XYZ file of C-alpha atoms in Angstrom:
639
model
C -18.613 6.894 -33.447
C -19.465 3.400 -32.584
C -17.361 0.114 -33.676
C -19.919 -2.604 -35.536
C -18.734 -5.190 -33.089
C -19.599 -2.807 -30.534
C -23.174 -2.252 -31.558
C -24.028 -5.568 -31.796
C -23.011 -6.333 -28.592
C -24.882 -2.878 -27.036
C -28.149 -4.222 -29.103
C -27.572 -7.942 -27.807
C -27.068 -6.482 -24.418
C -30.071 -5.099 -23.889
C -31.928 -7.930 -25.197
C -30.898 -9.919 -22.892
C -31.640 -7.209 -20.026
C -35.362 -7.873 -21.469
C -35.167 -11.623 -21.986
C -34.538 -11.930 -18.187
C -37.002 -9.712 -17.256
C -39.563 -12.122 -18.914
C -38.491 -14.238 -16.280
C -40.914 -12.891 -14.392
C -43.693 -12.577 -17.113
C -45.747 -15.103 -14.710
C -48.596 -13.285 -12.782
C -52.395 -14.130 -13.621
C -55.199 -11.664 -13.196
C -55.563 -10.703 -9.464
C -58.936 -12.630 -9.580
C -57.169 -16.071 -11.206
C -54.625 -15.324 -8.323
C -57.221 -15.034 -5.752
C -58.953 -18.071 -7.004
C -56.193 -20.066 -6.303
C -57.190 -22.942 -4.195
C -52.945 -23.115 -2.804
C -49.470 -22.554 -3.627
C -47.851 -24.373 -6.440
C -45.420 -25.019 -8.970
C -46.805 -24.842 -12.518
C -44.728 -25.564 -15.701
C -45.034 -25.056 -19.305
C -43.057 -25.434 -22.344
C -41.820 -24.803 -25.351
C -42.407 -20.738 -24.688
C -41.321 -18.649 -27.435
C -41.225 -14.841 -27.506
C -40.566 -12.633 -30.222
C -39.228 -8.924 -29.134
C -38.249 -7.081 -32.203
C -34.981 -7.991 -33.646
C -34.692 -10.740 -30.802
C -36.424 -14.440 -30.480
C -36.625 -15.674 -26.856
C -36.925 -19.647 -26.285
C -37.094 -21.602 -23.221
C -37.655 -25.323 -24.003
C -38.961 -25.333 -20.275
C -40.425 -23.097 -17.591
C -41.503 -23.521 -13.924
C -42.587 -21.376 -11.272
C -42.623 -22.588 -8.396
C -44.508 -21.167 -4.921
C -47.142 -19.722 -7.047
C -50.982 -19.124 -6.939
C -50.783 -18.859 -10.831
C -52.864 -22.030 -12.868
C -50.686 -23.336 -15.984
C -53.330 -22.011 -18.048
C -52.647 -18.023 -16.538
C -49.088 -18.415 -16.799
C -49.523 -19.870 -20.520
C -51.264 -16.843 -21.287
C -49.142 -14.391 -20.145
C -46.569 -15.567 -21.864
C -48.824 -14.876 -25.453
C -46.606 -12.694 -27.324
C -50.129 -11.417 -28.527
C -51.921 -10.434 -25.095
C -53.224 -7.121 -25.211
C -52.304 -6.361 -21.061
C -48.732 -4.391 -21.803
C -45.904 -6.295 -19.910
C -45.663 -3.576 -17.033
C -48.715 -4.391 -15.595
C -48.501 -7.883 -15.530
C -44.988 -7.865 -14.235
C -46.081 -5.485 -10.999
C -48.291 -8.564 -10.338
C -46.483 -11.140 -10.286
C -45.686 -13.042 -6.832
C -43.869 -16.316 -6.685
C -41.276 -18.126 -5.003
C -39.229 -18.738 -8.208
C -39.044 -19.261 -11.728
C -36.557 -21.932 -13.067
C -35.608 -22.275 -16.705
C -32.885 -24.780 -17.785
C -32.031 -23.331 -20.743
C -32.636 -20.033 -22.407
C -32.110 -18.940 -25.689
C -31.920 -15.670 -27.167
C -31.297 -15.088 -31.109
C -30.585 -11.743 -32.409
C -30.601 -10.608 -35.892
C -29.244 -7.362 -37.011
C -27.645 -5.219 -37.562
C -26.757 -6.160 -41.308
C -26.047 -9.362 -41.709
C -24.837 -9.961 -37.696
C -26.434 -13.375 -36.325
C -26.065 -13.786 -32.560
C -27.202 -16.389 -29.992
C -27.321 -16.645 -26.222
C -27.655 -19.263 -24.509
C -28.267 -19.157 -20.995
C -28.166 -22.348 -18.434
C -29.855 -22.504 -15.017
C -31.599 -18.925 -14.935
C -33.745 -18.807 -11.522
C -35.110 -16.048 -10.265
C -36.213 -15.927 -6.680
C -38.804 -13.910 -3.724
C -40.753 -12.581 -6.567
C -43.039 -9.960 -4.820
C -45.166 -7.636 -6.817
C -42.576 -8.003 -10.075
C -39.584 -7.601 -7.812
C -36.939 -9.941 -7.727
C -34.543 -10.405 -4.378
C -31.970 -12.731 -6.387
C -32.104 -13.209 -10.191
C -28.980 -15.819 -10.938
C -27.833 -17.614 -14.175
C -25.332 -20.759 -13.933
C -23.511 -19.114 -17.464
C -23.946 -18.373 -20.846
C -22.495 -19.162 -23.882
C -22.712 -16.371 -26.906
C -21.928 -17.114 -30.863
C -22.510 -15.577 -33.953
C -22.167 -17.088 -36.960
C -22.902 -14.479 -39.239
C -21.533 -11.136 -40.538
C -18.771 -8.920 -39.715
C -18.295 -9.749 -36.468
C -18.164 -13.639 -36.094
C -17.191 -14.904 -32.693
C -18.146 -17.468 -29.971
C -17.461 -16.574 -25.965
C -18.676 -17.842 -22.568
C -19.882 -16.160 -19.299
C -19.398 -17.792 -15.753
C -22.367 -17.291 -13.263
C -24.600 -13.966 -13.625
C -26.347 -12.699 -10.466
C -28.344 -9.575 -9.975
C -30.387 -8.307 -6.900
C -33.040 -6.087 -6.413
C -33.984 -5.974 -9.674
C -37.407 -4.270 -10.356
C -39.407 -6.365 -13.332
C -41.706 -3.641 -13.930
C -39.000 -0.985 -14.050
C -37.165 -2.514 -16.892
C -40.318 -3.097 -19.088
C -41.120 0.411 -19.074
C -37.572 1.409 -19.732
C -37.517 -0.956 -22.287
C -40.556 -0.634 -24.149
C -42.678 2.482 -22.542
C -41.944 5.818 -24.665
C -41.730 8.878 -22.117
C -40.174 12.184 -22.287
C -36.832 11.706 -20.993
C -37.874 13.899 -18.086
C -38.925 12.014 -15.520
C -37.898 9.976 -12.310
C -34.852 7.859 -12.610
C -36.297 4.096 -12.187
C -33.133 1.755 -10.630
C -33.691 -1.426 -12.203
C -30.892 -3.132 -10.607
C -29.583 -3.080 -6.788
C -26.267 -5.134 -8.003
C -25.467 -7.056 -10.899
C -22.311 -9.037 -11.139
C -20.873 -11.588 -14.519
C -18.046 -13.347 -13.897
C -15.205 -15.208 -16.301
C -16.249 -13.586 -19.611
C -14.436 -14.812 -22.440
C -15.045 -13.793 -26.279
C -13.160 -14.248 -29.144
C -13.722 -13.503 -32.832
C -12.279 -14.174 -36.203
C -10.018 -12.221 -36.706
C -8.096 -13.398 -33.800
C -8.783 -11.110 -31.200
C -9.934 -12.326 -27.766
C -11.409 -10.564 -24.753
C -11.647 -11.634 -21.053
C -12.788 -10.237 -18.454
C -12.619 -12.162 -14.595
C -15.602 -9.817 -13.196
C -18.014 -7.269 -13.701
C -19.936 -5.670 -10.702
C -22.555 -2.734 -11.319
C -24.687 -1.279 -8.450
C -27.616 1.246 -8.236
C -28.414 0.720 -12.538
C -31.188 2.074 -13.981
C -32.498 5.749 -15.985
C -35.239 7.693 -17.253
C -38.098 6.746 -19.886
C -37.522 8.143 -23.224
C -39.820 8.719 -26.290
C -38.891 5.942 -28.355
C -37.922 3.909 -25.142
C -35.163 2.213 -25.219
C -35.476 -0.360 -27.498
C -36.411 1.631 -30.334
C -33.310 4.096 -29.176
C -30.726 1.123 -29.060
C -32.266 -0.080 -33.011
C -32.095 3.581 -34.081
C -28.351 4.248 -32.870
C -27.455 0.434 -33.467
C -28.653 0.806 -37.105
C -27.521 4.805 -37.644
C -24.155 4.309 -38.825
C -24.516 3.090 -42.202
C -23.294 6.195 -43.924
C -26.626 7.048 -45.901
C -29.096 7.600 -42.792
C -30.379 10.854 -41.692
C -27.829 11.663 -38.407
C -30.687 13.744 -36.908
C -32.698 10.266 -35.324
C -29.249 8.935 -34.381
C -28.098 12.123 -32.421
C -31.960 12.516 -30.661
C -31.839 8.781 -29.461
C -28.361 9.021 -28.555
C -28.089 12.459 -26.626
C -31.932 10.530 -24.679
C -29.778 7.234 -23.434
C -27.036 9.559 -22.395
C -29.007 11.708 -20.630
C -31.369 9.345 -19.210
C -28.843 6.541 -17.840
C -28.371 6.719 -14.177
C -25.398 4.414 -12.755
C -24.412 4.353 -8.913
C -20.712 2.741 -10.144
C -19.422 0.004 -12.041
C -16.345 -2.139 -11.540
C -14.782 -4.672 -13.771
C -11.527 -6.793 -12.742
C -8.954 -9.166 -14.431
C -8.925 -7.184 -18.388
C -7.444 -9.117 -21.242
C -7.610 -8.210 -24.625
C -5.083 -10.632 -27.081
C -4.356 -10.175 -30.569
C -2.841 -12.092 -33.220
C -1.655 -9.237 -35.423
C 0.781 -10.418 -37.965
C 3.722 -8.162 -36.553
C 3.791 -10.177 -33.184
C 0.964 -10.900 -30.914
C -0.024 -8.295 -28.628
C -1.470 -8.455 -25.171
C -3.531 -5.455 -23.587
C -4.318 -6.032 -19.634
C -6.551 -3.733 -17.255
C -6.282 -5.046 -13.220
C -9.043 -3.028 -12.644
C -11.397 -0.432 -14.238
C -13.995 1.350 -12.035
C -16.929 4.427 -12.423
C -18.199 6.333 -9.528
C -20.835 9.073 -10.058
C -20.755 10.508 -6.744
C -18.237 11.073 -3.686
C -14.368 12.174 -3.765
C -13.608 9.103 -6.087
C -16.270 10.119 -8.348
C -15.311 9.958 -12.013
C -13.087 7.079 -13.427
C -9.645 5.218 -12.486
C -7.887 2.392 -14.351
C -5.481 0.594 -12.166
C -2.441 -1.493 -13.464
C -2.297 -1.353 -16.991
C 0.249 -3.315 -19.581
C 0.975 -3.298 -22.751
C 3.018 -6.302 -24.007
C 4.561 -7.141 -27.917
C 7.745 -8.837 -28.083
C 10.542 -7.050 -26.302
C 7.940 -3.955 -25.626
C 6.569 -3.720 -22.299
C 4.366 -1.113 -20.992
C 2.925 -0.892 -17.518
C 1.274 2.144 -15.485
C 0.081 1.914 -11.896
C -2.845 3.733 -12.432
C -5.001 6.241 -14.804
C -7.613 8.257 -12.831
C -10.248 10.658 -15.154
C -11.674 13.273 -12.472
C -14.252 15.787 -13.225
C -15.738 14.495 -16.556
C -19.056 15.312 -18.158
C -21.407 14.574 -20.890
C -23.337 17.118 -20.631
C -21.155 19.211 -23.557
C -22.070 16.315 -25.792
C -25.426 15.911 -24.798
C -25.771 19.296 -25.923
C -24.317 18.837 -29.266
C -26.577 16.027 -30.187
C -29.908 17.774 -29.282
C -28.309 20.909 -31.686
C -27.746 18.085 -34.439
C -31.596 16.660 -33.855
C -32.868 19.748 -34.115
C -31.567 20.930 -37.646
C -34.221 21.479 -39.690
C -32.266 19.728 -42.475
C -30.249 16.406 -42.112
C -26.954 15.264 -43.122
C -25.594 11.817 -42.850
C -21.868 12.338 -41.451
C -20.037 14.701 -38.773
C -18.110 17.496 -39.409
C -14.581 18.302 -37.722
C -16.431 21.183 -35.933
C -19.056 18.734 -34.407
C -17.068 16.032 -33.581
C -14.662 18.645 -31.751
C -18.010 19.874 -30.003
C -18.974 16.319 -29.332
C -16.021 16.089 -26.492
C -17.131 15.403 -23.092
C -16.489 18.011 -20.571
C -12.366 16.634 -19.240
C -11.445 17.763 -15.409
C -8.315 16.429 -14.307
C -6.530 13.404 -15.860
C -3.751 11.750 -13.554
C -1.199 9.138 -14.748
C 1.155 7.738 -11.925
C 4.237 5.043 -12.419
C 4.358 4.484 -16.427
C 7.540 2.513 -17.288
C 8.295 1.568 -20.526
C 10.765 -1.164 -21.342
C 11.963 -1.032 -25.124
C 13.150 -3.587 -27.423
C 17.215 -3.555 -26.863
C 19.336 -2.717 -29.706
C 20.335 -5.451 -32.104
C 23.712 -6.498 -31.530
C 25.156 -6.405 -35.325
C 26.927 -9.596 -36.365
C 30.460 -9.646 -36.210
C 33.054 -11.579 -37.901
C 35.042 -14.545 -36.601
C 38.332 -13.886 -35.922
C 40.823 -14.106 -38.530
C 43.818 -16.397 -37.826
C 46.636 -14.166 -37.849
C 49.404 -17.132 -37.620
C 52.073 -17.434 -40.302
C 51.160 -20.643 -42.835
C 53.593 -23.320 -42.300
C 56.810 -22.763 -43.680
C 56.910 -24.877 -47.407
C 53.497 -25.402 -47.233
C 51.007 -23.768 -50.223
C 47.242 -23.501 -50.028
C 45.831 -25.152 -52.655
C 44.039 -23.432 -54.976
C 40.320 -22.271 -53.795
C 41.428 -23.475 -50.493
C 42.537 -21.474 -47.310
C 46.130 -22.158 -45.731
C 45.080 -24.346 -43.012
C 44.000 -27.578 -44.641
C 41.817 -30.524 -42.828
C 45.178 -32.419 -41.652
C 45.740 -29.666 -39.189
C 44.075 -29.875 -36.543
C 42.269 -26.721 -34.979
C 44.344 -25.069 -32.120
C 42.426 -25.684 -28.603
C 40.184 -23.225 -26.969
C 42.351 -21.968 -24.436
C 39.747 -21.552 -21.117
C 40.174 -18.298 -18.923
C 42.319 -16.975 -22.116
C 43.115 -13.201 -20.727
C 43.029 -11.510 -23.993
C 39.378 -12.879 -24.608
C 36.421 -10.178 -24.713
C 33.285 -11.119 -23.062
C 30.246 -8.711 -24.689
C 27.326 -8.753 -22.174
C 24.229 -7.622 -24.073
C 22.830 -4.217 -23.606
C 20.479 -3.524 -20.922
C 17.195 -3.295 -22.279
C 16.101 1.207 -22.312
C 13.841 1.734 -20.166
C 11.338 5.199 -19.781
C 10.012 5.879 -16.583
C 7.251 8.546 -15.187
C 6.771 9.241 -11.530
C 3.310 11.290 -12.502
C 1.719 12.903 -15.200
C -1.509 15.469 -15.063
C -3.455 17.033 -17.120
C -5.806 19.496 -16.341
C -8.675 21.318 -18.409
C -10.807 24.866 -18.185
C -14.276 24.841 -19.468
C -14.924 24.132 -23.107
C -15.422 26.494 -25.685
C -16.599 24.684 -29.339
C -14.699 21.968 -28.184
C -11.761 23.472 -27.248
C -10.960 24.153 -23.334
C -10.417 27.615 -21.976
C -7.162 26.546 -20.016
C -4.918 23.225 -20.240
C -1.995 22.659 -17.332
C 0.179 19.732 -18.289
C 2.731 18.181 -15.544
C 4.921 15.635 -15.806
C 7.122 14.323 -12.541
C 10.212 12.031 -12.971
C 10.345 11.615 -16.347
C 13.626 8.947 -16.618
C 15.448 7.713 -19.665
C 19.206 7.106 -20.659
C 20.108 10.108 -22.434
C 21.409 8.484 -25.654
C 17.407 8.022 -26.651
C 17.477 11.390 -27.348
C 20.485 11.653 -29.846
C 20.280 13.906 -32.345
C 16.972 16.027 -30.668
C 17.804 19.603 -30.862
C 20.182 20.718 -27.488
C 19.045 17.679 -25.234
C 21.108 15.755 -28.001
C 24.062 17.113 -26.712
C 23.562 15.744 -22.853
C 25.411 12.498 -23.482
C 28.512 14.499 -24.842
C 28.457 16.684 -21.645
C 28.557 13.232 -19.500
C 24.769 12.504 -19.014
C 23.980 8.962 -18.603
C 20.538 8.559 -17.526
C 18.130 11.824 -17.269
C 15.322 12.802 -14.494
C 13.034 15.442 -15.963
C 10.076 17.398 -14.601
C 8.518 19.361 -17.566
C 5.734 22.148 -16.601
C 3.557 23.408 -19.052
C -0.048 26.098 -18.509
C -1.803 28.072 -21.146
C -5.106 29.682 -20.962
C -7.078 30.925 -23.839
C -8.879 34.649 -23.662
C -11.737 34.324 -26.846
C -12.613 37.725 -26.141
C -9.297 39.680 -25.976
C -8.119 36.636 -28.785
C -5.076 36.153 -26.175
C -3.359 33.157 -25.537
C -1.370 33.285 -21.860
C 1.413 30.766 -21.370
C 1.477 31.164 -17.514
C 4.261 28.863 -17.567
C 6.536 26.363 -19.560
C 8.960 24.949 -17.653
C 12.003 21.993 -18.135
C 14.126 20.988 -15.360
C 17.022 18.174 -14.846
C 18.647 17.082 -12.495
C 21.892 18.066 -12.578
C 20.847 20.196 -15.137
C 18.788 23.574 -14.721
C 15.814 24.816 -15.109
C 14.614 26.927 -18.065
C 11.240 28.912 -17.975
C 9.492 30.544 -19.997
C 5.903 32.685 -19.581
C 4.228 34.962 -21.649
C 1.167 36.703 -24.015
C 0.504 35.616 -27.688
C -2.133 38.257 -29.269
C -4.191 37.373 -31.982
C -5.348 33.955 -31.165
C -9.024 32.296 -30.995
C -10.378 28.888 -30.681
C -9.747 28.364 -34.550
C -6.209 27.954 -33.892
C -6.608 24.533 -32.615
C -9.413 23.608 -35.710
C -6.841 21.213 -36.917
C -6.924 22.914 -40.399
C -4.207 24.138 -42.192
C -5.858 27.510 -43.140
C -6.517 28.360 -39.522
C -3.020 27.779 -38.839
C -1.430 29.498 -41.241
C -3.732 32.351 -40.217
C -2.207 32.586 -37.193
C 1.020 33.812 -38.912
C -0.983 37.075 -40.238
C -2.727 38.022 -37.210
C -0.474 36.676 -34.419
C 1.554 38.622 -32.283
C 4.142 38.530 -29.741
C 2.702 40.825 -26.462
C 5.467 39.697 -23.652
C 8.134 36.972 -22.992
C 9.639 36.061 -19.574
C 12.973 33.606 -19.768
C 14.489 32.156 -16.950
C 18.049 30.067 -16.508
C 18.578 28.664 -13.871
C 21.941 26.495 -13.954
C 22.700 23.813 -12.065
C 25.704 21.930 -13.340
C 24.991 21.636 -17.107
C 26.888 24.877 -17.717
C 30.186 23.227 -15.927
C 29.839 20.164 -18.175
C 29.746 22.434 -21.108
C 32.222 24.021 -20.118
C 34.735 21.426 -19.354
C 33.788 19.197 -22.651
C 34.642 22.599 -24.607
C 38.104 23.279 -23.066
C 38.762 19.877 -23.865
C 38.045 20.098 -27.339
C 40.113 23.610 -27.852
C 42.756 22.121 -25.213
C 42.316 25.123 -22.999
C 42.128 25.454 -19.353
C 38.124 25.927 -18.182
C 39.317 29.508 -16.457
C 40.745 30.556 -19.707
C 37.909 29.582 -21.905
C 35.363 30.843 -19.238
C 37.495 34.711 -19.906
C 36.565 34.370 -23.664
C 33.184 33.416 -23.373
C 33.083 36.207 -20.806
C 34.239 38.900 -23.062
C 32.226 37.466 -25.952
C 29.023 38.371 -24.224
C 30.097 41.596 -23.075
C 31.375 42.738 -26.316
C 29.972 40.221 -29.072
C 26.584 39.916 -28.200
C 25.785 43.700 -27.890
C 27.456 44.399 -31.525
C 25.068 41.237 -33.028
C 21.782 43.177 -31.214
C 22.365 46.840 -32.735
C 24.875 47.903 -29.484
C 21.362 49.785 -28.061
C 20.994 50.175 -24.641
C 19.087 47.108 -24.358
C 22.059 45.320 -26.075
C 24.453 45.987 -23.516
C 22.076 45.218 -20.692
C 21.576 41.671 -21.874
C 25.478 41.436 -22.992
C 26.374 42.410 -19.500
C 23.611 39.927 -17.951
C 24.838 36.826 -19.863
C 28.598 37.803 -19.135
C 27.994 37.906 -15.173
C 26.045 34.566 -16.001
C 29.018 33.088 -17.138
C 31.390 34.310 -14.581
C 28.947 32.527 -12.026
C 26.297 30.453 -13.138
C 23.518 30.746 -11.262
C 20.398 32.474 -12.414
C 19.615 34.800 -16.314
C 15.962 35.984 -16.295
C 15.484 38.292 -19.469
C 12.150 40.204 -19.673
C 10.530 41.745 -22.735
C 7.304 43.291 -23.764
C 6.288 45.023 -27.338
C 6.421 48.939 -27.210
C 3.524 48.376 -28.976
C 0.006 47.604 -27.252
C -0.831 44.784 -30.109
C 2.782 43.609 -30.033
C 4.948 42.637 -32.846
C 3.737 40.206 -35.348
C 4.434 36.770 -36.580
C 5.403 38.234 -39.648
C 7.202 41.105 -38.583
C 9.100 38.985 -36.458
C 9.803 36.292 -39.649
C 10.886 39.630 -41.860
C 12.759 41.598 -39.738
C 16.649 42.354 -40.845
C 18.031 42.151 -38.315
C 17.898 41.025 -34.296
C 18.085 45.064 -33.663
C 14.794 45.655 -35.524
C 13.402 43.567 -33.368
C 15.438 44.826 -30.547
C 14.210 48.182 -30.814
C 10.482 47.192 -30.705
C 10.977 46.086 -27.279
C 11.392 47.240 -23.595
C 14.106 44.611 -22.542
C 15.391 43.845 -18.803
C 18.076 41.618 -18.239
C 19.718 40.640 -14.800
C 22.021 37.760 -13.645
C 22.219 36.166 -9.889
């Protein structure tokens, strides 16, 4: 569920978020502060702070505009002292606290070794463990062991409002996950990140801006719940403490919005080196942009170019997946890995998913390598090649290029393809063991030349009819009954321009969530107990059926009229003979031949004579179209 590189950085993260809080690990007891004769600045060194998996060091420390003595402050910082950090952080008032240089060295998970180092920290207008301004000159970040070696830098850090006391009860207070949410931070922003590991990928990132961070206390606060999920993925560990600490930071995380800017991710994979770019990714809880939007994306390796305006993610929720851990915590027997079941119930509640301006610029075709012209001239007359060598020999010399030669070909290379989409949506009901109740799919000016789709079934055949370069909208909306076990395709619809329009709607019978298990028994399930309930098609033509036309009177050298009579007597005659010549037969025969004699609009509509409908398999063994025919109450109309 988690990457290893991932983890470490998630454990390292918060590590940090506690190493700066001990900025502020300054205040004296109220009567030491009291004593005070006056305001000072009081320095002490050499301060070293173990916190779990993490070793804080600051070579040197000052506060300055402080009533604390060097001797207070040298206490506090005791890893040892029996006050818990909460309470001395709500007492702390100073003007600042300065360290140079800051160090923080993680160990774990595994083998991973990772160091921070931070320059300039200051945090200033301490008042009662609150900081106004907490700012950090940059950082540089290494590890030199495990997995996941790497080295990076951060530009300047700066954070406001952030509440000392807050984040050391987060961090190291169990609670019950049901309490107030505590904002730690008022803003936070990190500019020019930069990492890069060894296998040759690197990350940057121009800016990252949170505001309104902070969450809930939870029982093995959230240290212990970053070590537990951090070191739960080993394969042998009982899942139940991983799922518990994980659904508690999910639950408990509160986060007003978060922005980053300026996405690069680079990789030197041996196939060609790709690039990955984000202009802009932000999260909004609340409001009408609430949810998440990514805006200009690209996708760059060799001659491949992607790019999409933006991606916007409306509607989501966790709370599906919350739900599903707390069920996997509470088993009274563990396991150490997910099923397909869970992992399918682990999906976050998905509103509405937008995609606008994708374009897509393929690699162009290889030209292949031609020949150079043979010299078609007749050998001088008495002269012989010798043997092994051609009839020209070196004493001739080679005719001149003649420039502006009329019978020379120029090839201009091949435009490279290109795929465009005006807008794509996707749209999802409420979730049902991990599989939504309804799913609406849209996608708006979907471009392409038409050759891409050579040899497709019937789209293939656009560029013989004359198509060059396609515009498609496609339309499709299902909803799933679990109840009834019916699955309604309200609509599935293709259109072209130029083209038509062909839709189809109607009721499958026999079909629950299991269907879309992903498992090959559930599947082929479907072909026992599925059934076909209604079907609505719709033609509409609007100039493919003139192409058609024309290409095949072409091929059969017959006028368009003439062929248009035998295709017109073919489905009056033909088609009712090939359905069992019922009733039914003829109406559709009748339909498709007033089709043809003006294309315009065919809309067929058919329902089972039977409440259940006809089955899969009845359909897959029947004889003969008129078995199926007769099963049916069939309506056909043209225009």
């Amino acid at each position: 569920m988690n990457h290893p590189k991932a983890r470490l950085r998630l454990r390292s993260a918060w590590a940090t978020a506690a190493m700066l809080a001990l900025l502020g690990l300054a205040p004296a007891p109220l009567a030491a502060q009291e004593g005070a004769a006056a305001v000072q600045d009081v320095t002490v060194s050499d301060v070293v702070i173990p916190l779990g998996g993490t070793l804080l060091r600051a070579p040197k420390l000052t506060a300055s505009g402080t009533r604390l003595s060097k001797e207070d402050l040298a206490a506090i910082l005791r890893p040892d002292s029996s006050v818990p950090w909460e309470q001395r952080l709500a007492r702390l008032d100073a003007g600042s606290l300065t360290v140079p240089v800051l160090t923080s060295e993680n160990a774990g998970p595994g083998d991973n070794r990772q160091t921070v180092t931070y320059r300039d920290v200051v945090a200033r207008d301490i008042r009662a463990g609150r900081v106004g301004e907490l700012t950090a000159a940059g950082a540089t970040v290494s590890s030199v062991a495990g997995p996941n070696r790497g080295s990076g830098t951060y530009g300047q850090v700066r954070a406001t409002d952030l509440d000392l006391a807050a984040l050391s009860r987060l961090y190291t207070v169990p609670g019950d996950g049901k309490g107030p949410v505590q904002r730690v931070y008022g803003t936070i922003q990190v500019s020019d990140v930069t990492y890069s590991d060894a296998r040759g990928t690197t990350v940057k990132i121009a800016r990252l801006d949170g505001r309104d961070l902070g969450g809930r206390q939870v029982p093995d606060g959230w240290g212990g719940a970053f070590a537990i999920v951090a070191n739960g993925f080993d394969g042998t560990s009982d899942r139940r403490p991983l799922a518990a600490a994980a659904a508690d930071l999910i639950d408990a995380t509160s986060v007003g919005s978060l922005e980053m800017q300026g996405l690069s991710v680079s990789d030197t994979d041996p196939k060609g080196p790709v690039l990955f770019e984000i202009g802009r990714a932000a999260y909004t809880s609340a409001g009408s942009e609430g949810g998440t939007t990514l805006d200009n994306l690209s996708m760059t390796r060799g001659a491949l170019r992607i790019h999409v305006g933006r991606v916007a993610a409306l509607g989501t929720s966790l709370a599906p997946t919350v739900a599903t851990l707390q069920g996997i915590a509470a088993e009274p027997t563990g396991g150490t890995d997910f099923s397909d079941v869970e992992l399918r119930r682990l999906t976050p509640k998905l509103g509405t998913l937008t995609l606008t301006d994708l374009s897509i610029d393929l690699p162009p075709e290889a030209e292949p390598e031609r020949a150079p012209p043979r010299d078609v001239r007749p050998p001088v007359r008495g002269a012989l090649p010798e043997p092994g060598r051609s009839a020209r020999t070196p004493e001739q010399p080679r005719p001149a290029d003649k420039t502006g030669d009329p019978l020379a070909v120029t090839v201009s290379p091949r435009p490279a393809p290109r795929i465009g989409l005006r807008e794509a949506a996707l749209a999802f009901g409420p979730m049902t063991e991990g599989v939504p109740s309804a799913t609406r799919i849209s996608l708006t000016g979907l471009s392409m030349p038409a050759d891409l789709l050579a040899g497709a079934p019937l789209v293939g055949l656009l560029p013989a009819y004359g198509y060059r370069d396609l515009d498609l909208n496609l339309v499709a909306d299902a909803s799933l009954d679990e109840k009834a076990r019916d699955l309604a395709l309200r609509e599935v619809t293709i259109s072209g321009r130029d083209i038509g329009t062909v839709r189809l709607s109607g009721t499958l019978g026999g079909i629950g969530p299991e269907l879309f298990s992903g498992t090959l028994p559930a599947a082929t399930m479907v072909m026992f107990s599925g059934s076909a309930k209604t079907l609505d098609l719709t033609v509409e033509n609007a100039g493919l059926f003139e192409r058609f036309l024309a290409a095949q009177s072409k091929d059969l050298s017959l006028k368009p009229d003439e062929l248009r009579k035998e295709y017109v007597t073919a489905s009056l005659l033909g088609v009712p003979i090939i359905l069992g010549n019922s009733a039914a037969a003829k109406g559709i025969g009748a339909a498709m031949g007033q089709f043809v004699m003006k294309p315009g609009k065919l809309v067929v509509h058919a329902k089972s004579k039977e409440p259940a409908g006809i089955g899969f398999i009845d359909l897959g063994a029947a004889r003969s179209p008129a078995a199926v025919l007769d099963r049916l109450e069939v309506e056909a109309k043209a225009n």
